[in-house]
Coordinates of N, CA and C in Angstrom, one line a residue:
M115 N -43.3 0.9 0.7 CA -42.1 1.1 1.4 C -41.8 0.0 2.3
R116 N -40.6 -0.5 2.5 CA -40.3 -1.5 3.4 C -39.3 -1.1 4.4
N117 N -39.6 -1.2 5.7 CA -38.6 -0.9 6.7 C -37.7 -2.0 7.0
K118 N -36.4 -1.7 7.2 CA -35.5 -2.8 7.5 C -34.3 -2.2 8.2
R119 N -33.7 -3.0 9.1 CA -32.5 -2.5 9.8 C -31.3 -2.7 8.9
L120 N -30.7 -1.6 8.6 CA -29.5 -1.6 7.7 C -28.2 -1.3 8.6
G121 N -27.3 -2.3 8.7 CA -26.1 -2.1 9.4 C -25.2 -1.1 8.6
L122 N -24.2 -0.6 9.4 CA -23.3 0.5 8.8 C -22.5 -0.1 7.6
N123 N -22.1 -1.4 7.7 CA -21.3 -2.0 6.6 C -22.2 -2.0 5.3
H124 N -23.5 -2.4 5.4 CA -24.4 -2.4 4.3 C -24.5 -1.0 3.6
L125 N -24.7 0.0 4.5 CA -24.9 1.3 4.0 C -23.7 1.8 3.3
M126 N -22.5 1.5 3.9 CA -21.3 2.0 3.3 C -21.0 1.4 2.0
G127 N -21.4 0.1 1.8 CA -21.2 -0.5 0.5 C -22.2 0.0 -0.5
A128 N -23.3 0.5 -0.1 CA -24.4 0.8 -1.1 C -24.4 2.2 -1.5
F129 N -24.0 3.1 -0.6 CA -24.2 4.6 -0.9 C -22.9 5.3 -0.9
L130 N -22.8 6.3 -1.8 CA -21.7 7.2 -1.9 C -20.3 6.6 -2.0
V131 N -20.3 5.6 -2.9 CA -19.0 4.9 -3.2 C -18.4 4.3 -2.0
G132 N -19.3 3.9 -1.1 CA -18.7 3.3 0.1 C -19.2 4.0 1.4
S133 N -20.0 5.0 1.3 CA -20.4 5.7 2.5 C -21.6 6.5 2.3
I134 N -22.3 6.8 3.4 CA -23.5 7.8 3.3 C -22.9 9.1 3.6
C135 N -23.2 10.1 2.8 CA -22.6 11.4 2.9 C -23.4 12.3 3.8
F136 N -23.9 11.9 4.9 CA -24.4 12.7 5.9 C -24.1 12.1 7.3
S137 N -23.8 13.0 8.2 CA -23.2 12.5 9.5 C -24.2 11.7 10.3
G138 N -25.5 11.9 10.2 CA -26.4 11.3 11.1 C -26.4 9.8 11.0
V139 N -26.3 9.3 9.7 CA -26.4 7.8 9.5 C -25.1 7.1 10.0
A140 N -24.0 7.8 10.1 CA -22.8 7.2 10.5 C -22.9 6.7 11.9
M141 N -23.8 7.2 12.7 CA -24.0 6.7 14.1 C -25.4 6.1 14.3
A142 N -26.1 5.8 13.1 CA -27.4 5.3 13.2 C -27.5 3.9 12.8
Q143 N -26.5 3.1 12.9 CA -26.5 1.8 12.4 C -27.5 0.9 13.1
S144 N -27.9 1.2 14.3 CA -28.9 0.4 15.0 C -30.3 1.0 14.9
E145 N -30.5 2.1 14.2 CA -31.8 2.7 14.1 C -32.4 2.3 12.8
K146 N -33.8 2.4 12.8 CA -34.5 2.0 11.6 C -34.3 3.1 10.5
I147 N -34.0 2.6 9.3 CA -33.9 3.4 8.1 C -34.8 2.8 7.0
S148 N -35.6 3.6 6.4 CA -36.6 3.2 5.4 C -35.9 3.1 4.1
A149 N -35.9 1.9 3.5 CA -35.4 1.7 2.2 C -36.6 1.8 1.2
Q150 N -36.5 2.8 0.3 CA -37.6 3.1 -0.6 C -37.4 2.4 -1.9
F151 N -38.3 1.4 -2.2 CA -38.3 0.7 -3.4 C -39.2 1.3 -4.5
E152 N -40.0 2.2 -4.0 CA -40.8 3.0 -5.0 C -39.9 3.8 -5.9
K153 N -40.3 4.0 -7.1 CA -39.4 4.7 -8.1 C -39.4 6.2 -7.7
L154 N -38.2 6.8 -7.8 CA -38.1 8.2 -7.9 C -38.1 8.7 -9.3
R155 N -38.6 9.8 -9.6 CA -38.5 10.3 -11.0 C -37.3 11.2 -11.1
F156 N -36.4 10.9 -12.1 CA -35.2 11.7 -12.3 C -35.2 12.4 -13.7
I157 N -35.2 13.7 -13.7 CA -35.1 14.5 -14.9 C -33.8 15.2 -15.0
V158 N -33.0 14.8 -16.0 CA -31.6 15.4 -16.1 C -31.5 16.2 -17.4
A159 N -31.3 17.5 -17.3 CA -31.2 18.4 -18.4 C -32.4 18.2 -19.4
G160 N -33.5 18.0 -18.8 CA -34.7 17.8 -19.6 C -35.0 16.4 -20.1
E161 N -34.1 15.5 -19.8 CA -34.3 14.1 -20.2 C -34.7 13.2 -19.0
D162 N -35.8 12.4 -19.2 CA -36.3 11.6 -18.2 C -35.3 10.4 -18.0
R163 N -34.7 10.3 -16.8 CA -33.7 9.2 -16.6 C -34.2 8.3 -15.5
T164 N -35.5 8.2 -15.4 CA -36.1 7.3 -14.3 C -35.9 5.9 -14.6
S165 N -35.6 5.1 -13.5 CA -35.4 3.7 -13.7 C -36.7 2.9 -13.8
Q166 N -36.6 1.7 -14.1 CA -37.8 0.9 -14.3 C -38.3 0.3 -13.0
D167 N -37.4 0.0 -12.0 CA -37.8 -0.7 -10.8 C -37.5 0.0 -9.5
G168 N -36.9 1.2 -9.6 CA -36.6 1.9 -8.4 C -35.4 1.3 -7.6
K169 N -34.6 0.5 -8.3 CA -33.4 0.0 -7.7 C -32.2 0.5 -8.5
Y170 N -31.0 0.4 -7.8 CA -29.8 0.9 -8.4 C -28.7 -0.2 -8.4
N171 N -28.1 -0.4 -9.5 CA -27.0 -1.4 -9.6 C -25.7 -0.8 -9.2
N172 N -25.3 -1.0 -7.9 CA -24.1 -0.4 -7.3 C -23.0 -1.4 -7.5
N173 N -22.2 -1.4 -8.6 CA -21.1 -2.3 -8.8 C -21.6 -3.7 -8.7
G174 N -22.7 -4.1 -9.3 CA -23.1 -5.5 -9.3 C -24.1 -5.8 -8.2
T175 N -24.3 -5.0 -7.2 CA -25.3 -5.2 -6.1 C -26.5 -4.3 -6.3
M176 N -27.6 -4.9 -6.3 CA -28.8 -4.1 -6.5 C -29.3 -3.6 -5.1
V177 N -29.3 -2.3 -5.0 CA -29.6 -1.6 -3.7 C -30.8 -0.6 -3.9
P178 N -31.4 -0.2 -2.8 CA -32.5 0.8 -3.0 C -32.0 2.0 -3.7
E179 N -32.9 2.6 -4.5 CA -32.5 3.8 -5.2 C -32.4 5.0 -4.3
S180 N -33.0 4.9 -3.1 CA -33.0 6.0 -2.2 C -33.3 5.4 -0.8
I181 N -33.0 6.2 0.3 CA -33.3 5.8 1.6 C -34.0 7.0 2.3
L182 N -34.9 6.7 3.2 CA -35.5 7.8 3.9 C -35.1 7.8 5.4
Y183 N -34.5 8.9 5.8 CA -34.0 9.0 7.2 C -34.4 10.3 7.8
E184 N -35.0 10.3 8.9 CA -35.5 11.5 9.7 C -36.2 12.5 8.7
G185 N -37.1 11.9 7.9 CA -37.9 12.7 7.0 C -37.3 13.2 5.7
T186 N -36.0 12.9 5.5 CA -35.3 13.3 4.3 C -34.9 12.2 3.4
T187 N -35.1 12.3 2.1 CA -34.8 11.3 1.2 C -33.3 11.5 0.7
Y188 N -32.5 10.4 0.7 CA -31.1 10.5 0.3 C -30.9 9.6 -0.9
V189 N -30.2 10.0 -1.9 CA -29.9 9.3 -3.2 C -28.4 9.0 -3.3
P190 N -27.9 7.8 -3.7 CA -26.5 7.6 -3.8 C -25.8 8.6 -4.7
V191 N -24.7 9.1 -4.3 CA -23.9 10.1 -5.1 C -23.5 9.4 -6.4
R192 N -23.1 8.1 -6.3 CA -22.7 7.4 -7.5 C -23.8 7.5 -8.6
K193 N -25.0 7.3 -8.2 CA -26.1 7.3 -9.1 C -26.3 8.6 -9.8
V194 N -26.2 9.7 -8.9 CA -26.3 11.0 -9.5 C -25.1 11.3 -10.4
S195 N -23.9 10.9 -10.0 CA -22.7 11.1 -10.8 C -22.8 10.5 -12.2
E196 N -23.4 9.3 -12.2 CA -23.6 8.6 -13.5 C -24.6 9.3 -14.4
M197 N -25.7 9.8 -13.8 CA -26.6 10.5 -14.6 C -26.1 11.8 -15.2
L198 N -25.2 12.4 -14.4 CA -24.5 13.7 -14.9 C -23.3 13.4 -15.7
N199 N -22.9 12.1 -15.8 CA -21.7 11.7 -16.6 C -20.5 12.4 -15.9
L200 N -20.4 12.3 -14.6 CA -19.2 12.9 -13.8 C -18.7 11.7 -13.0
P201 N -17.4 11.4 -13.0 CA -16.9 10.3 -12.2 C -16.9 10.7 -10.7
V202 N -17.0 9.7 -9.8 CA -17.1 10.0 -8.4 C -16.1 9.0 -7.7
Q203 N -15.4 9.5 -6.8 CA -14.4 8.6 -6.0 C -14.6 8.9 -4.6
W204 N -14.3 7.8 -3.8 CA -14.5 7.8 -2.3 C -13.3 7.4 -1.6
D205 N -12.8 8.2 -0.7 CA -11.6 7.9 0.1 C -12.1 7.6 1.5
E206 N -12.1 6.3 1.9 CA -12.6 6.0 3.2 C -11.8 6.5 4.3
T207 N -10.5 6.6 4.1 CA -9.6 7.1 5.2 C -9.9 8.5 5.6
T208 N -10.1 9.4 4.6 CA -10.3 10.8 4.9 C -11.8 11.2 4.9
K209 N -12.6 10.2 4.6 CA -14.1 10.4 4.4 C -14.4 11.6 3.4
T210 N -13.8 11.4 2.3 CA -13.8 12.5 1.2 C -14.5 11.9 0.0
V211 N -15.5 12.6 -0.6 CA -16.1 12.2 -1.8 C -15.6 13.3 -2.9
W212 N -15.1 12.8 -4.0 CA -14.7 13.6 -5.1 C -15.7 13.4 -6.3
I213 N -16.2 14.5 -6.8 CA -17.1 14.4 -8.0 C -16.5 15.2 -9.1
G214 N -16.2 14.5 -10.2 CA -15.5 15.2 -11.3 C -14.0 15.0 -11.2
A215 N -13.3 15.9 -10.6 CA -11.9 15.8 -10.4 C -11.5 15.3 -9.1
V216 N -10.4 14.5 -9.0 CA -9.9 14.1 -7.7 C -8.8 15.1 -7.3
T217 N -8.9 15.6 -6.1 CA -7.9 16.6 -5.6 C -7.0 16.0 -4.6
V218 N -5.7 16.1 -4.8 CA -4.7 15.6 -3.8 C -3.9 16.8 -3.3
D219 N -3.4 16.7 -2.0 CA -2.6 17.7 -1.4 C -1.2 17.7 -1.8
I220 N -0.6 18.8 -2.1 CA 0.8 18.9 -2.4 C 1.4 19.5 -1.1
K221 N 2.5 18.7 -0.6 CA 3.1 19.0 0.7 C 4.6 19.3 0.4
D222 N 5.2 20.1 1.3 CA 6.6 20.3 1.2 C 7.3 19.3 2.1
A223 N 8.6 19.4 2.3 CA 9.4 18.4 3.0 C 9.1 18.4 4.5
K224 N 8.4 19.4 5.0 CA 8.0 19.5 6.4 C 6.6 18.9 6.6
G225 N 5.9 18.6 5.5 CA 4.6 18.1 5.6 C 3.5 19.2 5.6
T226 N 3.9 20.4 5.3 CA 3.0 21.5 5.2 C 2.3 21.5 3.8
V227 N 1.0 21.6 3.8 CA 0.3 21.7 2.5 C 0.5 23.0 1.8
I228 N 1.1 23.0 0.6 CA 1.4 24.2 -0.1 C 0.5 24.4 -1.3
G229 N -0.3 23.4 -1.6 CA -1.2 23.5 -2.8 C -1.9 22.2 -3.0
H230 N -2.5 22.2 -4.2 CA -3.3 21.0 -4.6 C -3.1 20.7 -6.0
A231 N -3.4 19.5 -6.4 CA -3.4 19.0 -7.8 C -4.8 18.3 -8.1
A232 N -5.5 18.8 -9.0 CA -6.8 18.2 -9.4 C -6.6 17.4 -10.7
L233 N -7.0 16.1 -10.6 CA -6.9 15.1 -11.6 C -8.2 14.8 -12.2
S234 N -8.4 14.9 -13.5 CA -9.6 14.6 -14.2 C -9.4 13.8 -15.4
Q235 N -10.3 12.9 -15.7 CA -10.1 12.0 -16.9 C -10.4 12.8 -18.2
S236 N -9.5 12.6 -19.2 CA -9.7 13.1 -20.5 C -9.9 11.9 -21.5
E237 N -10.1 12.2 -22.7 CA -10.3 11.1 -23.7 C -9.1 10.2 -23.8
N238 N -7.8 10.7 -23.7 CA -6.6 9.9 -23.9 C -5.7 9.9 -22.7
G239 N -6.1 10.4 -21.6 CA -5.2 10.5 -20.4 C -5.9 11.2 -19.3
V240 N -5.0 11.8 -18.5 CA -5.5 12.5 -17.3 C -5.0 14.0 -17.3
N241 N -5.9 14.9 -17.1 CA -5.5 16.3 -17.0 C -5.2 16.6 -15.5
I242 N -4.1 17.4 -15.3 CA -3.7 17.7 -14.0 C -3.6 19.3 -13.9
D243 N -4.4 19.8 -12.9 CA -4.3 21.2 -12.7 C -3.7 21.4 -11.3
V244 N -2.5 22.1 -11.4 CA -1.7 22.4 -10.2 C -1.8 23.8 -9.7
K245 N -2.1 24.0 -8.5 CA -2.1 25.3 -7.8 C -1.3 25.2 -6.5
A246 N -0.3 26.0 -6.4 CA 0.6 25.9 -5.2 C 1.3 27.2 -5.0
S247 N 1.8 27.4 -3.8 CA 2.5 28.6 -3.4 C 3.7 28.3 -2.6
G248 N 4.5 29.3 -2.3 CA 5.7 29.1 -1.5 C 6.9 28.5 -2.2
L249 N 6.8 28.4 -3.5 CA 7.9 27.8 -4.3 C 8.9 28.9 -4.7
A250 N 10.1 28.6 -5.0 CA 11.1 29.6 -5.6 C 10.6 29.9 -7.0
P251 N 10.8 31.2 -7.3 CA 10.4 31.6 -8.7 C 11.2 30.9 -9.7
G252 N 10.7 30.7 -10.9 CA 11.3 30.0 -12.0 C 10.7 28.7 -12.4
K253 N 11.4 27.9 -13.2 CA 10.9 26.6 -13.6 C 11.3 25.5 -12.7
H254 N 10.4 24.5 -12.6 CA 10.6 23.4 -11.7 C 10.1 22.1 -12.4
G255 N 10.9 21.1 -12.4 CA 10.5 19.8 -13.0 C 9.3 19.2 -12.2
L256 N 8.4 18.5 -12.9 CA 7.3 17.9 -12.3 C 7.2 16.5 -13.0
H257 N 7.1 15.5 -12.2 CA 7.0 14.1 -12.8 C 6.0 13.3 -12.0
L258 N 5.4 12.3 -12.6 CA 4.6 11.3 -12.0 C 5.6 10.1 -11.6
H259 N 5.6 9.8 -10.3 CA 6.5 8.7 -9.8 C 5.7 7.5 -9.6
Q260 N 6.5 6.3 -9.5 CA 5.9 5.1 -9.5 C 5.2 4.6 -8.2
N261 N 5.6 5.3 -7.1 CA 5.1 4.9 -5.8 C 4.5 6.1 -5.1
P262 N 3.7 5.8 -4.0 CA 3.2 6.9 -3.2 C 4.3 7.4 -2.3
I263 N 4.2 8.5 -1.6 CA 5.1 9.0 -0.7 C 4.9 8.5 0.7
T264 N 5.9 8.0 1.4 CA 5.8 7.6 2.8 C 6.3 8.7 3.7
G265 N 5.4 9.1 4.6 CA 5.8 10.2 5.5 C 6.0 11.4 4.6
N266 N 7.1 12.1 4.9 CA 7.6 13.3 4.1 C 8.8 13.0 3.4
D267 N 9.2 11.7 3.2 CA 10.4 11.3 2.5 C 10.1 11.1 1.0
F268 N 10.4 12.0 0.2 CA 10.1 12.0 -1.2 C 10.9 11.0 -2.0
T269 N 12.0 10.4 -1.4 CA 12.7 9.4 -2.1 C 11.9 8.1 -2.1
T270 N 10.9 7.9 -1.2 CA 10.1 6.7 -1.2 C 9.2 6.6 -2.4
A271 N 9.0 7.7 -3.2 CA 8.2 7.7 -4.4 C 8.9 7.0 -5.5
G272 N 10.1 6.6 -5.3 CA 10.8 5.8 -6.4 C 11.1 6.6 -7.6
G273 N 11.3 5.9 -8.7 CA 11.6 6.6 -10.0 C 10.4 7.1 -10.7
H274 N 10.6 7.7 -11.9 CA 9.5 8.1 -12.7 C 8.7 6.9 -13.1
Y275 N 7.4 7.1 -13.3 CA 6.5 6.1 -13.8 C 7.0 5.8 -15.3
N276 N 7.4 4.6 -15.5 CA 8.1 4.3 -16.8 C 7.9 2.8 -17.2
P277 N 6.6 2.4 -17.4 CA 6.3 1.0 -17.7 C 6.9 0.5 -19.0
S278 N 7.2 1.4 -19.9 CA 7.8 1.0 -21.2 C 9.3 1.0 -21.3
S279 N 9.9 1.3 -20.1 CA 11.4 1.4 -20.0 C 12.0 2.4 -21.1
K280 N 11.4 3.5 -21.2 CA 11.9 4.6 -22.1 C 13.0 5.4 -21.3
K281 N 13.7 6.2 -22.1 CA 14.6 7.2 -21.5 C 13.8 8.4 -21.1
H282 N 14.5 9.3 -20.3 CA 13.8 10.4 -19.7 C 13.7 11.6 -20.8
G283 N 12.7 12.4 -20.6 CA 12.6 13.7 -21.3 C 11.6 13.8 -22.4
L284 N 10.8 14.8 -22.3 CA 9.8 15.0 -23.4 C 10.4 15.3 -24.7
H285 N 11.7 15.8 -24.7 CA 12.4 16.1 -25.9 C 13.3 15.0 -26.4
N286 N 13.2 13.9 -25.7 CA 14.1 12.8 -26.1 C 13.6 12.1 -27.4
P287 N 14.4 12.0 -28.4 CA 14.0 11.4 -29.7 C 13.6 10.0 -29.6
D288 N 14.0 9.2 -28.6 CA 13.8 7.9 -28.4 C 12.5 7.6 -27.6
G289 N 11.8 8.6 -27.3 CA 10.6 8.5 -26.4 C 10.9 8.9 -25.0
H290 N 9.9 8.9 -24.2 CA 10.1 9.4 -22.8 C 9.3 8.6 -21.8
H291 N 9.7 8.8 -20.5 CA 8.9 8.2 -19.4 C 7.4 8.6 -19.5
M292 N 6.5 7.7 -19.3 CA 5.1 8.0 -19.3 C 4.8 9.1 -18.2
G293 N 5.6 9.1 -17.1 CA 5.4 10.1 -16.1 C 6.0 11.4 -16.3
D294 N 6.7 11.7 -17.4 CA 7.3 13.0 -17.7 C 6.3 14.0 -18.0
L295 N 6.5 15.2 -17.4 CA 5.5 16.3 -17.6 C 6.3 17.6 -17.9
Q296 N 5.5 18.6 -18.4 CA 6.1 19.9 -18.6 C 6.5 20.5 -17.3
N297 N 7.5 21.4 -17.4 CA 7.9 22.2 -16.2 C 6.8 23.0 -15.7
L298 N 6.8 23.2 -14.4 CA 6.0 24.2 -13.8 C 6.7 25.6 -13.9
E299 N 6.0 26.6 -14.1 CA 6.6 28.0 -14.1 C 6.0 28.8 -12.9
V300 N 6.8 29.0 -12.0 CA 6.5 29.7 -10.7 C 6.7 31.2 -10.9
T301 N 5.8 32.0 -10.5 CA 5.9 33.5 -10.6 C 6.8 34.0 -9.5
V302 N 7.1 35.3 -9.7 CA 8.0 36.0 -8.7 C 7.4 36.0 -7.3
D303 N 6.1 35.8 -7.2 CA 5.4 35.7 -5.9 C 5.5 34.3 -5.3
G304 N 6.1 33.4 -6.0 CA 6.1 32.0 -5.6 C 4.9 31.1 -5.8
I305 N 4.1 31.6 -6.8 CA 2.8 31.0 -7.0 C 2.8 30.3 -8.4
V306 N 2.2 29.1 -8.5 CA 2.1 28.4 -9.8 C 0.7 28.0 -9.9
N307 N 0.2 28.2 -11.2 CA -1.2 27.8 -11.6 C -1.1 27.2 -12.9
A308 N -1.0 25.9 -13.0 CA -0.7 25.2 -14.3 C -1.7 24.2 -14.7
H309 N -1.9 24.1 -16.0 CA -2.7 23.0 -16.5 C -1.9 22.1 -17.3
L310 N -1.8 20.8 -17.0 CA -0.9 19.8 -17.6 C -1.7 18.6 -18.0
H311 N -1.1 17.8 -18.9 CA -1.8 16.6 -19.4 C -0.8 15.4 -19.4
L312 N -1.3 14.3 -18.9 CA -0.5 13.0 -19.0 C -1.2 12.0 -19.9
E313 N -0.6 11.8 -21.0 CA -1.2 10.9 -22.0 C -1.0 9.4 -21.6
G314 N -2.0 8.6 -21.8 CA -1.8 7.2 -21.6 C -2.1 6.7 -20.1
I315 N -2.5 7.6 -19.3 CA -2.8 7.4 -17.9 C -4.3 7.4 -17.7
T316 N -4.8 6.7 -16.7 CA -6.3 6.7 -16.5 C -6.6 6.8 -15.0
L317 N -7.8 7.3 -14.7 CA -8.3 7.3 -13.3 C -9.1 6.0 -13.0
E318 N -9.3 5.2 -14.0 CA -10.1 4.0 -13.8 C -9.3 3.0 -13.0
K319 N -9.8 2.7 -11.9 CA -9.1 1.7 -11.0 C -9.1 0.3 -11.6
G320 N -8.0 -0.4 -11.3 CA -7.9 -1.8 -11.8 C -7.1 -1.9 -13.0
K321 N -6.9 -0.8 -13.7 CA -6.1 -0.7 -15.0 C -4.6 -0.7 -14.7
D322 N -3.8 -1.3 -15.6 CA -2.4 -1.3 -15.4 C -1.8 0.1 -15.4
N323 N -2.4 0.9 -16.2 CA -2.0 2.3 -16.3 C -2.7 3.3 -15.4
A324 N -3.4 2.8 -14.4 CA -4.1 3.7 -13.4 C -3.1 4.6 -12.7
V325 N -3.6 5.7 -12.3 CA -2.7 6.7 -11.6 C -2.6 6.4 -10.2
W326 N -3.6 5.6 -9.6 CA -3.6 5.3 -8.2 C -2.3 4.6 -7.7
G327 N -1.9 4.9 -6.5 CA -0.7 4.3 -5.9 C 0.5 4.9 -6.4
K328 N 0.4 6.1 -7.1 CA 1.6 6.8 -7.6 C 1.7 8.2 -6.9
S329 N 2.6 9.0 -7.3 CA 2.7 10.4 -6.7 C 3.3 11.4 -7.7
L330 N 3.0 12.6 -7.5 CA 3.5 13.8 -8.2 C 4.6 14.4 -7.4
I331 N 5.8 14.6 -8.0 CA 6.9 15.1 -7.3 C 7.4 16.4 -8.0
I332 N 7.6 17.5 -7.3 CA 8.1 18.8 -7.8 C 9.6 18.9 -7.4
H333 N 10.4 19.2 -8.4 CA 11.8 19.3 -8.2 C 12.3 20.8 -8.0
A334 N 13.5 20.9 -7.5 CA 14.0 22.3 -7.2 C 14.4 23.1 -8.4
K335 N 14.7 22.3 -9.5 CA 15.2 23.1 -10.7 C 14.4 22.6 -11.9
E336 N 14.7 23.3 -13.0 CA 14.1 23.0 -14.3 C 14.5 21.6 -14.9
D337 N 13.6 20.9 -15.4 CA 13.9 19.7 -16.2 C 14.3 20.1 -17.6
D338 N 15.5 19.6 -17.9 CA 16.0 20.0 -19.3 C 15.4 19.2 -20.4
G339 N 14.5 18.2 -20.1 CA 13.8 17.5 -21.1 C 14.5 16.4 -21.8
V340 N 15.7 16.1 -21.4 CA 16.5 15.0 -22.1 C 17.3 14.2 -21.2
T341 N 18.0 14.7 -20.2 CA 19.0 14.0 -19.4 C 18.4 13.0 -18.5
D342 N 18.9 11.7 -18.6 CA 18.5 10.7 -17.6 C 19.1 10.9 -16.2
P343 N 18.4 10.6 -15.1 CA 17.0 10.0 -15.1 C 15.9 11.1 -14.9
S344 N 16.3 12.3 -14.5 CA 15.2 13.3 -14.3 C 15.5 14.7 -14.8
G345 N 16.3 14.7 -15.9 CA 16.5 16.0 -16.5 C 17.3 17.1 -15.7
N346 N 18.2 16.6 -14.9 CA 19.0 17.5 -14.0 C 18.1 18.5 -13.3
S347 N 16.9 18.0 -12.8 CA 16.0 18.9 -12.2 C 16.2 19.1 -10.7
G348 N 17.3 18.4 -10.1 CA 17.6 18.7 -8.7 C 16.8 17.9 -7.7
D349 N 16.9 18.4 -6.5 CA 16.2 17.8 -5.3 C 14.7 17.7 -5.5
R350 N 14.1 16.8 -4.8 CA 12.7 16.7 -4.7 C 12.3 17.6 -3.5
I351 N 11.4 18.6 -3.8 CA 11.1 19.6 -2.8 C 9.7 19.6 -2.3
A352 N 8.8 18.9 -3.1 CA 7.4 18.8 -2.8 C 6.7 17.6 -3.5
G353 N 5.6 17.2 -3.0 CA 5.0 16.1 -3.6 C 3.6 15.8 -3.2
A354 N 2.9 15.0 -3.9 CA 1.5 14.7 -3.6 C 1.3 13.2 -3.9
S355 N 0.8 12.4 -2.9 CA 0.5 11.0 -3.1 C -0.9 10.9 -3.7
I356 N -1.0 10.0 -4.7 CA -2.3 9.7 -5.2 C -2.7 8.4 -4.8
V357 N -3.3 8.3 -3.6 CA -3.6 7.1 -2.9 C -4.7 6.3 -3.6
E358 N -4.7 5.0 -3.4 CA -5.7 4.1 -3.9 C -7.0 4.4 -3.1
L359 N -8.1 4.6 -3.8 CA -9.4 4.9 -3.1 C -10.2 3.6 -3.0
A360 N -11.0 3.6 -1.9 CA -11.9 2.5 -1.7 C -13.0 2.5 -2.8
K361 N -13.6 1.3 -3.0 CA -14.6 1.1 -4.0 C -15.9 1.7 -3.4

C-alpha cells in the first residue's frame, strides 16, 4: 500500500464520474488517504472480474482501483457500473450520481416539481418513463426540444429537436421530427405514468444525436400527429431540462 496526499481535484476526477460518493472525503482534501494498488477480487454473478494490476482506467487515466479512508475501502462507482453493465452519470452541480437511468425533474410554469422522467439507453434509442401529477385529465403532447429550459420560461426550449428538417407528426407520411413522441394520457386524477421511446437518440455524451442539452416539454392539449409545428398541442405547461453532465 502506498500513502499519498490526494487533492480534491484528483479525487473528483478519479472516482464516481467526477466525485467521491461519501461526504467525509469532500472535506478531507488535506488529510492522508491510502491509495491501494493491491488487487481487489471482484466476483460478478459468479464470474471473476478481477483486474491484473489493481488499477482502473478512468477515461484514459490510470487510477487506484480503490482507496482506504477511515478504515473503509471505497471503489469507483464507474468501475462497478461497468462490471454490472449499467451506465453511470455524474452531475457536479447537484452532486447526483445516476446508475442505469438518468432522472430529470418535470416542473410546471411556477417551477414546482410535478414529476420525473427517467431516461435509459436502449439498442436503438432512449427509453423515457414519465411519472407526473397535477395535470389536466386527457391527452397532452410531449416533445423533445432542441434547447434546455432557462428559468421557468418554456419558450427558451426552442423548437422540436429536428436535425433532419422533417415535418411534424408521428403520422406524417413524409417523416417526423426526431423529437416527436406519443401523447401522454393523464387520468381523471391528474396522474400520468407512461413508457415512451425516442428512436435515434443516445445518452452517450459527445454524439451529435445525444439527448444532453435538450428538454422535454408537455403541452396543454393533444398532439394531432400531423400539423406543423407542434400538432396543435397548445401552450407549453411543463418541462424538464436534460442538462449536460460532467465527465
